[in-house]
PDB file of C-alpha atoms and ligand atoms in Angstrom:
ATOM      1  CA  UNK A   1       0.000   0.000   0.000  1.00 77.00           C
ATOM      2  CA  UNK A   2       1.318   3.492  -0.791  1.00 89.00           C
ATOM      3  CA  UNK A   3       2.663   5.495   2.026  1.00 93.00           C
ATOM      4  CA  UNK A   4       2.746   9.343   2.553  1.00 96.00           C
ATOM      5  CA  UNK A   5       4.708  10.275   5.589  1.00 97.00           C
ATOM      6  CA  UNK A   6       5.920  13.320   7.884  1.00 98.00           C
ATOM      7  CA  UNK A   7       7.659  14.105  10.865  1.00 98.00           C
ATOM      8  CA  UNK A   8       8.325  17.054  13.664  1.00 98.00           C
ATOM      9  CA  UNK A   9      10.412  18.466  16.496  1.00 98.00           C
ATOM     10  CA  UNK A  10       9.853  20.840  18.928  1.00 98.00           C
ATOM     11  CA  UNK A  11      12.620  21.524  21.681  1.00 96.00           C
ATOM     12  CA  UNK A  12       9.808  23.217  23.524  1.00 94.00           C
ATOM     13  CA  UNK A  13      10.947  25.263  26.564  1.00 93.00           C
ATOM     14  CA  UNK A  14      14.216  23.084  26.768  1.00 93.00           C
ATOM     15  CA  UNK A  15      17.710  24.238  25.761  1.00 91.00           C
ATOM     16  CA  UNK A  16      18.047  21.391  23.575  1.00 93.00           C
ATOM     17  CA  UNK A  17      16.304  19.009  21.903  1.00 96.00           C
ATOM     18  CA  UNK A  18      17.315  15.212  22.731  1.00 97.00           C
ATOM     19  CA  UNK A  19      14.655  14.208  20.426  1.00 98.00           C
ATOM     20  CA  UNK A  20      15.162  12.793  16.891  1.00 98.00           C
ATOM     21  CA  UNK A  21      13.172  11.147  14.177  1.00 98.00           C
ATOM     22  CA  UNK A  22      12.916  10.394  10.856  1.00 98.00           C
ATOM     23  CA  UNK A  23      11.024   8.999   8.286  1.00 98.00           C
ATOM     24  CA  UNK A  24      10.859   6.876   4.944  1.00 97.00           C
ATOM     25  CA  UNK A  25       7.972   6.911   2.916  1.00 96.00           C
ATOM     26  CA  UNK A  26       9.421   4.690   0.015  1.00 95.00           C
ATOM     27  CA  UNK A  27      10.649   2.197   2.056  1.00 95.00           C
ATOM     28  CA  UNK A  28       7.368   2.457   4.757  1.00 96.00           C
ATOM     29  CA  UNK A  29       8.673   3.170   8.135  1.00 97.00           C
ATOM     30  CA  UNK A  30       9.771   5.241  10.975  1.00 98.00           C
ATOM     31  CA  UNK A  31      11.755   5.949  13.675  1.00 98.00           C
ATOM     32  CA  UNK A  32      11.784   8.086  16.895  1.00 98.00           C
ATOM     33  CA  UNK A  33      14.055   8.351  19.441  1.00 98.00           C
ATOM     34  CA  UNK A  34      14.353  10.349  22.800  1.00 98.00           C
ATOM     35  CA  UNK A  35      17.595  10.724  24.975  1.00 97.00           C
ATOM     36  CA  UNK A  36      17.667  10.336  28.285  1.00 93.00           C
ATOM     37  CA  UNK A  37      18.013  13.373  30.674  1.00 84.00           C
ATOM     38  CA  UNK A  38      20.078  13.318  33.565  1.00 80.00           C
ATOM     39  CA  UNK A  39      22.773  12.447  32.092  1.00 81.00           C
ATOM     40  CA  UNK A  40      24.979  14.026  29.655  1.00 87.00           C
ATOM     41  CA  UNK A  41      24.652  13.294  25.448  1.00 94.00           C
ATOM     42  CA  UNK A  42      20.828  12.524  25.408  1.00 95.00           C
ATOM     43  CA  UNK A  43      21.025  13.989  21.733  1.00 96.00           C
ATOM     44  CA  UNK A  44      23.888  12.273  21.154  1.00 97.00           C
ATOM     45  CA  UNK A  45      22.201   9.377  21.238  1.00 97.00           C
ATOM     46  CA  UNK A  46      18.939   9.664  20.372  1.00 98.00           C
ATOM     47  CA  UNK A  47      20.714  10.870  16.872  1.00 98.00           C
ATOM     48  CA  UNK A  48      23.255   7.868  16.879  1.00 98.00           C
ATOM     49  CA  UNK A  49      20.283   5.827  17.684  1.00 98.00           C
ATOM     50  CA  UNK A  50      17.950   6.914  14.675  1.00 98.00           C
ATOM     51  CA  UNK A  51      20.826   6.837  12.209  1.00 98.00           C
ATOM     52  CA  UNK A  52      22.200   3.456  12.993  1.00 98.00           C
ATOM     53  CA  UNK A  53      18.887   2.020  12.968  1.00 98.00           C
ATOM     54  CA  UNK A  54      17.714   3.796   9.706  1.00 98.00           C
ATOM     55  CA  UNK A  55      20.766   2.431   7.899  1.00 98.00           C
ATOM     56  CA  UNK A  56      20.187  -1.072   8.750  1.00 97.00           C
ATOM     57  CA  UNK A  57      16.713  -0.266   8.033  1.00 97.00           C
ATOM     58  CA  UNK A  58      17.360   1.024   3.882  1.00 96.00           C
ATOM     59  CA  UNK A  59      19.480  -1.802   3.653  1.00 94.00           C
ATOM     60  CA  UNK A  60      17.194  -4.803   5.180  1.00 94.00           C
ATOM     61  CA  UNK A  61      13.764  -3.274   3.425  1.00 92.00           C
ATOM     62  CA  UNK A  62      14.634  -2.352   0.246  1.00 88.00           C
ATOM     63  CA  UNK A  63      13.241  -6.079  -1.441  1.00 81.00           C
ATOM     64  CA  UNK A  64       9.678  -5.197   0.197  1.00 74.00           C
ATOM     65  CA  UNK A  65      10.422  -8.418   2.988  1.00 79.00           C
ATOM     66  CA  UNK A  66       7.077  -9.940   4.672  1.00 88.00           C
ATOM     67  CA  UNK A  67       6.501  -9.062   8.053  1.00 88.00           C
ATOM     68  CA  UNK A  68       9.173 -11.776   9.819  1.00 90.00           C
ATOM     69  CA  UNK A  69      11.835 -10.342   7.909  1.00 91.00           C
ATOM     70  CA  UNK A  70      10.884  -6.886   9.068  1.00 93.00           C
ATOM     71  CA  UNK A  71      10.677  -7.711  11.978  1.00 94.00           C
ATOM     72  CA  UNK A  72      14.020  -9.562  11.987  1.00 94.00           C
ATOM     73  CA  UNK A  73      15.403  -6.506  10.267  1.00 95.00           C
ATOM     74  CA  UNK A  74      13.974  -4.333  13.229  1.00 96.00           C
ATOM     75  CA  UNK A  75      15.699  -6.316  15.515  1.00 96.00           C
ATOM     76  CA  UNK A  76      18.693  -6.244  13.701  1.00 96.00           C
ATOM     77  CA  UNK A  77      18.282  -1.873  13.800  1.00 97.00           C
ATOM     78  CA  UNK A  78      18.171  -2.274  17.801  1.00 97.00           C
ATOM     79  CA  UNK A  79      21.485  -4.106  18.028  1.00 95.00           C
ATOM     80  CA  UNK A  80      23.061  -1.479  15.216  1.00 96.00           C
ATOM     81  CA  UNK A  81      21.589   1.361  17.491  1.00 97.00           C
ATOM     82  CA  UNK A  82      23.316  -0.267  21.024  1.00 96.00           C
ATOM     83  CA  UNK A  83      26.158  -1.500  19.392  1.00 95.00           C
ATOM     84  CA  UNK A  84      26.665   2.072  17.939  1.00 95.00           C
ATOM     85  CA  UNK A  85      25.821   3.868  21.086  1.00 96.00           C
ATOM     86  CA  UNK A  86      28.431   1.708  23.190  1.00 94.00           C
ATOM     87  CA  UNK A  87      31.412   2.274  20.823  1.00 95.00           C
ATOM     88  CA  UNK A  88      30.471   6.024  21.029  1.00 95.00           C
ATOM     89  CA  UNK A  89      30.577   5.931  24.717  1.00 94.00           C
ATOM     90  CA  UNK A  90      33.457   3.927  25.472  1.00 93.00           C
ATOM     91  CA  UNK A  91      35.444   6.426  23.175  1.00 95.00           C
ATOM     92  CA  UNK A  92      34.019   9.099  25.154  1.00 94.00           C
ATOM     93  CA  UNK A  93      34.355   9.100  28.904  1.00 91.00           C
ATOM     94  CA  UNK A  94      31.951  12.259  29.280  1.00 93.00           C
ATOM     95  CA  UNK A  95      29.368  10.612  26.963  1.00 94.00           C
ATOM     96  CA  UNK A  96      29.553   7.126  29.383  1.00 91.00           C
ATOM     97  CA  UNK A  97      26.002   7.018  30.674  1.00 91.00           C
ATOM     98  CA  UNK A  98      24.390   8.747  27.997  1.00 95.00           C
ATOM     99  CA  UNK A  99      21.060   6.419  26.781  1.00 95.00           C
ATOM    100  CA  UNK A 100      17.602   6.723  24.510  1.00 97.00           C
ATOM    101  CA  UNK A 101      14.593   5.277  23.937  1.00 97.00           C
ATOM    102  CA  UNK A 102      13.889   4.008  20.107  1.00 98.00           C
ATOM    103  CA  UNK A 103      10.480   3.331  18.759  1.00 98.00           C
ATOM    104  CA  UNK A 104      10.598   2.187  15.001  1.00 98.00           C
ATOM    105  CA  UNK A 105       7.545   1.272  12.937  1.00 98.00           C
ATOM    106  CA  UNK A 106       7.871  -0.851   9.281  1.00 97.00           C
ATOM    107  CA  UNK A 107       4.959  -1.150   6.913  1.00 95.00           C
ATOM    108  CA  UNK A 108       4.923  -4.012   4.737  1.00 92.00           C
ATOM    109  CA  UNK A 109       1.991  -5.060   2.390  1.00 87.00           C
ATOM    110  CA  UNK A 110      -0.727  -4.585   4.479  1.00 92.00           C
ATOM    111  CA  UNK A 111       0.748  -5.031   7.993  1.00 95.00           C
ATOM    112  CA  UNK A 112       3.125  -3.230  10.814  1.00 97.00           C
ATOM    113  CA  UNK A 113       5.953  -4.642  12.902  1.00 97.00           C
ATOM    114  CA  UNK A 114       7.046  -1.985  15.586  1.00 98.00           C
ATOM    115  CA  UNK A 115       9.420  -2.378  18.113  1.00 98.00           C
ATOM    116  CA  UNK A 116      10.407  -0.190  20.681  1.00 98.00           C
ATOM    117  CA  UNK A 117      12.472   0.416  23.896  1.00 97.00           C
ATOM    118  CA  UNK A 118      11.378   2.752  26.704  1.00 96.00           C
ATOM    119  CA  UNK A 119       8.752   4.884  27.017  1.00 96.00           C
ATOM    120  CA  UNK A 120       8.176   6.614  23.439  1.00 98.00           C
ATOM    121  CA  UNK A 121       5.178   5.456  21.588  1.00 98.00           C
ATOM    122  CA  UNK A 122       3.839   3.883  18.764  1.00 98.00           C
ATOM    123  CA  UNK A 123      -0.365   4.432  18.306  1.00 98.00           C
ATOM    124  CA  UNK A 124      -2.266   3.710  15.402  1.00 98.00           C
ATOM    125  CA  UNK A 125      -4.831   5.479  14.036  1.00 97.00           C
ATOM    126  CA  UNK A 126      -7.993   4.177  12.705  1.00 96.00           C
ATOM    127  CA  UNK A 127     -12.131   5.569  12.534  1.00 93.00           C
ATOM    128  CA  UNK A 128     -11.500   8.052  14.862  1.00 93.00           C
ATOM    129  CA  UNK A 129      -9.516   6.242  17.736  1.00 96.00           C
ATOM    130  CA  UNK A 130      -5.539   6.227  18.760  1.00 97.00           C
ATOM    131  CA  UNK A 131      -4.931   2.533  20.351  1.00 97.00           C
ATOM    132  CA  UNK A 132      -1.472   2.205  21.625  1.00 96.00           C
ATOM    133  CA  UNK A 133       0.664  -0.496  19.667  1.00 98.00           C
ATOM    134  CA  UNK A 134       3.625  -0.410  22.823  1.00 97.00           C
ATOM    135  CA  UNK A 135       3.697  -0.748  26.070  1.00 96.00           C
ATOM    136  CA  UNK A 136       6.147   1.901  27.958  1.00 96.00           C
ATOM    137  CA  UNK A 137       9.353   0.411  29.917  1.00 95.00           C
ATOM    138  CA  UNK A 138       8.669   3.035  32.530  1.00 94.00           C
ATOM    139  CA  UNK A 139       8.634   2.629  36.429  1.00 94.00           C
ATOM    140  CA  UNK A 140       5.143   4.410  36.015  1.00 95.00           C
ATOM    141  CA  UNK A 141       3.248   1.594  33.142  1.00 94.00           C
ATOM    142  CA  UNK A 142       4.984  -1.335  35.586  1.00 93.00           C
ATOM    143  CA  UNK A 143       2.471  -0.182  38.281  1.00 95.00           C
ATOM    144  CA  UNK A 144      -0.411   0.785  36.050  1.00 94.00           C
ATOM    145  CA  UNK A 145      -0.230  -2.747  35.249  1.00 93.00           C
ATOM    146  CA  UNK A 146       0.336  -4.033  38.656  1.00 95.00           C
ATOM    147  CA  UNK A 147      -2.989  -2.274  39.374  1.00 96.00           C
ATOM    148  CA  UNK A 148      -0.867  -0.266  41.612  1.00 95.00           C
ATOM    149  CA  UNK A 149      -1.123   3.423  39.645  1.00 95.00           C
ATOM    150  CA  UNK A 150      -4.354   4.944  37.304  1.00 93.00           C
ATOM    151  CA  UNK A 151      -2.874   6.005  33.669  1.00 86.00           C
ATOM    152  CA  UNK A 152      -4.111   9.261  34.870  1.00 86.00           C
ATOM    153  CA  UNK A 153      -2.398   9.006  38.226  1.00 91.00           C
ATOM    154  CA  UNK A 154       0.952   7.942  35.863  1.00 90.00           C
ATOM    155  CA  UNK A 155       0.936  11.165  33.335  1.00 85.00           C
ATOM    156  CA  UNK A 156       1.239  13.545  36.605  1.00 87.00           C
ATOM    157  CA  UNK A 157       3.036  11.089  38.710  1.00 93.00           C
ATOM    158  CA  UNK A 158       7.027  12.086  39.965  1.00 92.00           C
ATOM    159  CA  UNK A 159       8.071   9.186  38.563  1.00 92.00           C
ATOM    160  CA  UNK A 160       6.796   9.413  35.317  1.00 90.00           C
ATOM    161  CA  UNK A 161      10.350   9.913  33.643  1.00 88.00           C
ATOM    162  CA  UNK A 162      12.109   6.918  34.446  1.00 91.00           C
ATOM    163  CA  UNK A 163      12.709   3.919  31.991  1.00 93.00           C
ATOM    164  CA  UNK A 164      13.113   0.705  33.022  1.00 92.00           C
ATOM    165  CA  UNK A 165      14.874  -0.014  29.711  1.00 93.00           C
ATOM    166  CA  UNK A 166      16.847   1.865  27.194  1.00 94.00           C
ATOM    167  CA  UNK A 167      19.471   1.606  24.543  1.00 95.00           C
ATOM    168  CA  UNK A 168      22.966   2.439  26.189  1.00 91.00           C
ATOM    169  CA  UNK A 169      25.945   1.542  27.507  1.00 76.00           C
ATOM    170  CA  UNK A 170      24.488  -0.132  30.474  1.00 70.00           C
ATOM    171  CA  UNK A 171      20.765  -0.466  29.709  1.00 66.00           C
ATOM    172  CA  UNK A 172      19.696  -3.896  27.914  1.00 70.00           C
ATOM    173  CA  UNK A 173      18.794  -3.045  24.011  1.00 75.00           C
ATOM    174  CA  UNK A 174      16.109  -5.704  23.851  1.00 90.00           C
ATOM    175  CA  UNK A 175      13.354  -4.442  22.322  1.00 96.00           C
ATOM    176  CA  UNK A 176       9.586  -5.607  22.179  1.00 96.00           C
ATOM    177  CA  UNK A 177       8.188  -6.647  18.482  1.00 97.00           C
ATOM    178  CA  UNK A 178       4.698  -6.598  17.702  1.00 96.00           C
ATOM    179  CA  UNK A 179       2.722  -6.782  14.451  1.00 95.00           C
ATOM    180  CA  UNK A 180      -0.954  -6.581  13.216  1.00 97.00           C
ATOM    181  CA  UNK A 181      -3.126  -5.992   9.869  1.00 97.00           C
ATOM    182  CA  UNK A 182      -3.435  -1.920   8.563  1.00 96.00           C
ATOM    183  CA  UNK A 183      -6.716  -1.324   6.229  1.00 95.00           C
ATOM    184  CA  UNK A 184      -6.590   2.109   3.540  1.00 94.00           C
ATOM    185  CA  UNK A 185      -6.421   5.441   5.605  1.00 94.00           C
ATOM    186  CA  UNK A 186      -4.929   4.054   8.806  1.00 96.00           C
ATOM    187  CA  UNK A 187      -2.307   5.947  10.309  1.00 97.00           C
ATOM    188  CA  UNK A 188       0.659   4.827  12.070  1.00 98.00           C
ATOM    189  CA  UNK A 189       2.340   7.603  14.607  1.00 98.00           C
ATOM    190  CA  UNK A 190       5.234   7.512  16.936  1.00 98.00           C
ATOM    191  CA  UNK A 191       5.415  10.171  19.939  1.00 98.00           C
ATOM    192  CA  UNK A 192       7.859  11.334  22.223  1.00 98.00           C
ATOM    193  CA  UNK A 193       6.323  11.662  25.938  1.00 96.00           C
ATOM    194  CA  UNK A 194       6.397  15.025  24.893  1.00 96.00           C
ATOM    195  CA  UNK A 195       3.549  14.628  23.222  1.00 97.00           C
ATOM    196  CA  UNK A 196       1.562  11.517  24.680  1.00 95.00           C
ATOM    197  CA  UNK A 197       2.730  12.657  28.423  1.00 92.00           C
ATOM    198  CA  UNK A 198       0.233  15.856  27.847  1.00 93.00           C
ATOM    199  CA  UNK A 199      -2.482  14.496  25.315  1.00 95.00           C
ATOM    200  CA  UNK A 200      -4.777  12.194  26.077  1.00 93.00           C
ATOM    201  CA  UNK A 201      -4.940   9.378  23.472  1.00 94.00           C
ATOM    202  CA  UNK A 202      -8.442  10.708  21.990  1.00 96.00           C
ATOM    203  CA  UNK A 203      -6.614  14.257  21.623  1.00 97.00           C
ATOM    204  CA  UNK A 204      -4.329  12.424  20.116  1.00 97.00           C
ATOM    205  CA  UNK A 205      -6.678  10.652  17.660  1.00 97.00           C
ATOM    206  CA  UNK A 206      -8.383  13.919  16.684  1.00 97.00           C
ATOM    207  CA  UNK A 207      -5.229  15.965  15.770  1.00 97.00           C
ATOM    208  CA  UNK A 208      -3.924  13.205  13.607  1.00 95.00           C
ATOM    209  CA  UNK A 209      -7.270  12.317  11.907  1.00 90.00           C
ATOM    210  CA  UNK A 210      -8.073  13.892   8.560  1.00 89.00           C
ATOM    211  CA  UNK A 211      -4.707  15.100   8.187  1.00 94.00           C
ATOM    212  CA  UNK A 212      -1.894  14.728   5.612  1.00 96.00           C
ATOM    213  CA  UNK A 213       1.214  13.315   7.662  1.00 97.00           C
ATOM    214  CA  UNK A 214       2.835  17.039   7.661  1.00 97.00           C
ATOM    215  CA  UNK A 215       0.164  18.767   9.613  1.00 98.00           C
ATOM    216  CA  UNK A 216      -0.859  16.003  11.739  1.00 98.00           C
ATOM    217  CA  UNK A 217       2.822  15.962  13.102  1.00 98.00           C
ATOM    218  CA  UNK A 218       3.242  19.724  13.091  1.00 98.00           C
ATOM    219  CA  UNK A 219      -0.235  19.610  14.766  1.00 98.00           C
ATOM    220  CA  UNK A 220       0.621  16.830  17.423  1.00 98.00           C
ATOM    221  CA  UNK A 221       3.745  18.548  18.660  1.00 98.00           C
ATOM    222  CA  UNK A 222       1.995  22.286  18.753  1.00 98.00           C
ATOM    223  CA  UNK A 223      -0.945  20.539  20.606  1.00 97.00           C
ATOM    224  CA  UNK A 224       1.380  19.538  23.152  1.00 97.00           C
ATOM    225  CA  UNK A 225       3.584  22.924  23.571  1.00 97.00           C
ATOM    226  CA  UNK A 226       0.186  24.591  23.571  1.00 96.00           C
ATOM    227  CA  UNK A 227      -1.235  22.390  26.166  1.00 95.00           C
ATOM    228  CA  UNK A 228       1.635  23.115  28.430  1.00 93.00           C
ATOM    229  CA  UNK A 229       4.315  20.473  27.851  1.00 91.00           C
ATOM    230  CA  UNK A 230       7.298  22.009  28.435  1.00 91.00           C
ATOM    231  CA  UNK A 231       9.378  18.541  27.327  1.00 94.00           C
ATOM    232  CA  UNK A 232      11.228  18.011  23.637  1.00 97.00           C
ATOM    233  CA  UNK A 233       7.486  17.072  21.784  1.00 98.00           C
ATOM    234  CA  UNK A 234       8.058  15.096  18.790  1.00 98.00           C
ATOM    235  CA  UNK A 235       5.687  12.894  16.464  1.00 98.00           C
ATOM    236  CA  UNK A 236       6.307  11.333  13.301  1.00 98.00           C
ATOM    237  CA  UNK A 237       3.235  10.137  11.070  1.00 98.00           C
ATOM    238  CA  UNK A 238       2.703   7.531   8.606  1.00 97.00           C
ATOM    239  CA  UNK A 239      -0.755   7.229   6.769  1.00 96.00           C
ATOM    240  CA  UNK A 240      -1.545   4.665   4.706  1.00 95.00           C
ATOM    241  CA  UNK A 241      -3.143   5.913   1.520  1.00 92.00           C
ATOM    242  CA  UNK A 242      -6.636   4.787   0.561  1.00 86.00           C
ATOM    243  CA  UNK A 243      -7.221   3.169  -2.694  1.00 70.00           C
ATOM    244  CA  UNK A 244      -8.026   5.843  -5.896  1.00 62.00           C
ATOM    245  CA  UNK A 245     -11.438   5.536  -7.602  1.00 52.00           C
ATOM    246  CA  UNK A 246     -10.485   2.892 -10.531  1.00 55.00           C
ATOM    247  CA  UNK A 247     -10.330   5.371 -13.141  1.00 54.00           C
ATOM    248  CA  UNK A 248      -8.049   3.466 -15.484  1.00 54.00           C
ATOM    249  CA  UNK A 249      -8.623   4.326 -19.361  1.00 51.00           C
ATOM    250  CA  UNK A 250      -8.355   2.201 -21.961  1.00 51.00           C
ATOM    251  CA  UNK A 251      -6.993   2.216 -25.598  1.00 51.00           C
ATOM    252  CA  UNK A 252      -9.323   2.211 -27.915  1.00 45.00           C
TER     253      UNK A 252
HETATM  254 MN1  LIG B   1      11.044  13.313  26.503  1.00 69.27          MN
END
């Protein structure tokens, strides 16, 4: 199925932006990333992350591979992305704890495979409603689903910033895979908790719906900002075109 796709960054009231993302409409998939704080070279790797994975990602997808390959490509991408991270920090003692989250979507045919580490997002898009496709590594999710927290109590919560797993130098790159069927007009979107730890998931849904992939991302990350998120917001958007009329003309 054809793809349009978009992404966008915000570094919102931060100094810098330890977000990155990017996207791949020909090949059908994306990737968002979003450093850790706390310690130094979040952007660092957050960008060492995306690129690394993207690489392994125009290499592995270019034969349009069913999903298991993708998905075997994906998890190829994560190791790329740790491996890449760990030489970096090794070679650079400041740079030694520095860690990201990855979320990475692939389209193929008429299904997604998205893995992810940490606690950035992937949601898909469909009639009106945003159903998350990941589950965050967070300290926060690990009690929603103990019963212990309410998602509302987790999106205000002190807490609510620390991952339980991440790509870096000590931090277990193992990400989670999951897959499912797409229909014509779904869209596929990744988030930084920029922008999922302010909007709720039907805010969510109704910025993204009815939009090309540009202005649903640009819209996404403003909604956030303008909500009061004062985090790095960033979103990147794939939407699955829906078939044209059959207008095909003949030779006569
Ligand atoms: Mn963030």
């Amino acid at each position: 199925m054809p793809i349009d796709a978009a992404c966008h960054t915000d570094r919102g009231l931060r100094a810098n932006n330890e977000d990155a993302a990017h996207v791949d409409a020909a090949l059908g998939f994306a990737l968002l990333a979003d450093g850790l704080g706390g310690p130094p070279g979040g952007e660092v790797a957050s960008a060492l992350a995306v690129d690394a994975a993207a690489r392994v990602l125009r290499r592995a997808l270019s034969g349009a591979p069913d999903p298991d390959l993708a998905a075997e490509a994906l998890r190829e991408a994560f190791d790329a992305a740790q491996e890449e991270i760990r030489r970096r920090a090794l070679a650079t003692p400041e740079l030694r704890g520095m860690g990201t989250t990855l979320v990475t979507v692939v389209v193929t045919g008429a299904r997604y495979v998205v893995a992810h580490v940490g606690d950035s997002r992937a949601y898909l898009v469909r009639a009106g409603h945003a159903t998350a496709l990941t589950s965050d590594h967070s300290w926060v999710q690990e009690r929603v689903a103990a019963g212990l927290l309410t998602p509302e109590e987790a999106r205000v919560h002190a807490y609510r910033n620390l991952v339980t797993r991440a790509l870096g130098l000590d931090a277990s790159a193992h990400p989670d895979v999951g897959h499912g069927a797409l229909e014509p007009g779904d869209v596929v979107l990744l988030t930084s908790d920029g922008v999922h730890g302010v909007l709720s998931d039907r805010l969510i849904a109704e910025l993204a719906r009815g939009r090309a992939p540009e202005a649903a991302a640009r819209a996404l990350v403003e909604g956030a900002l303008g909500a009061g998120g004062s985090d790095n917001a960033t979103a990147a958007v794939l939407r699955l075109r829906r078939e044209p009329l059959n207008l095909e003309t003949r030779d006569s």
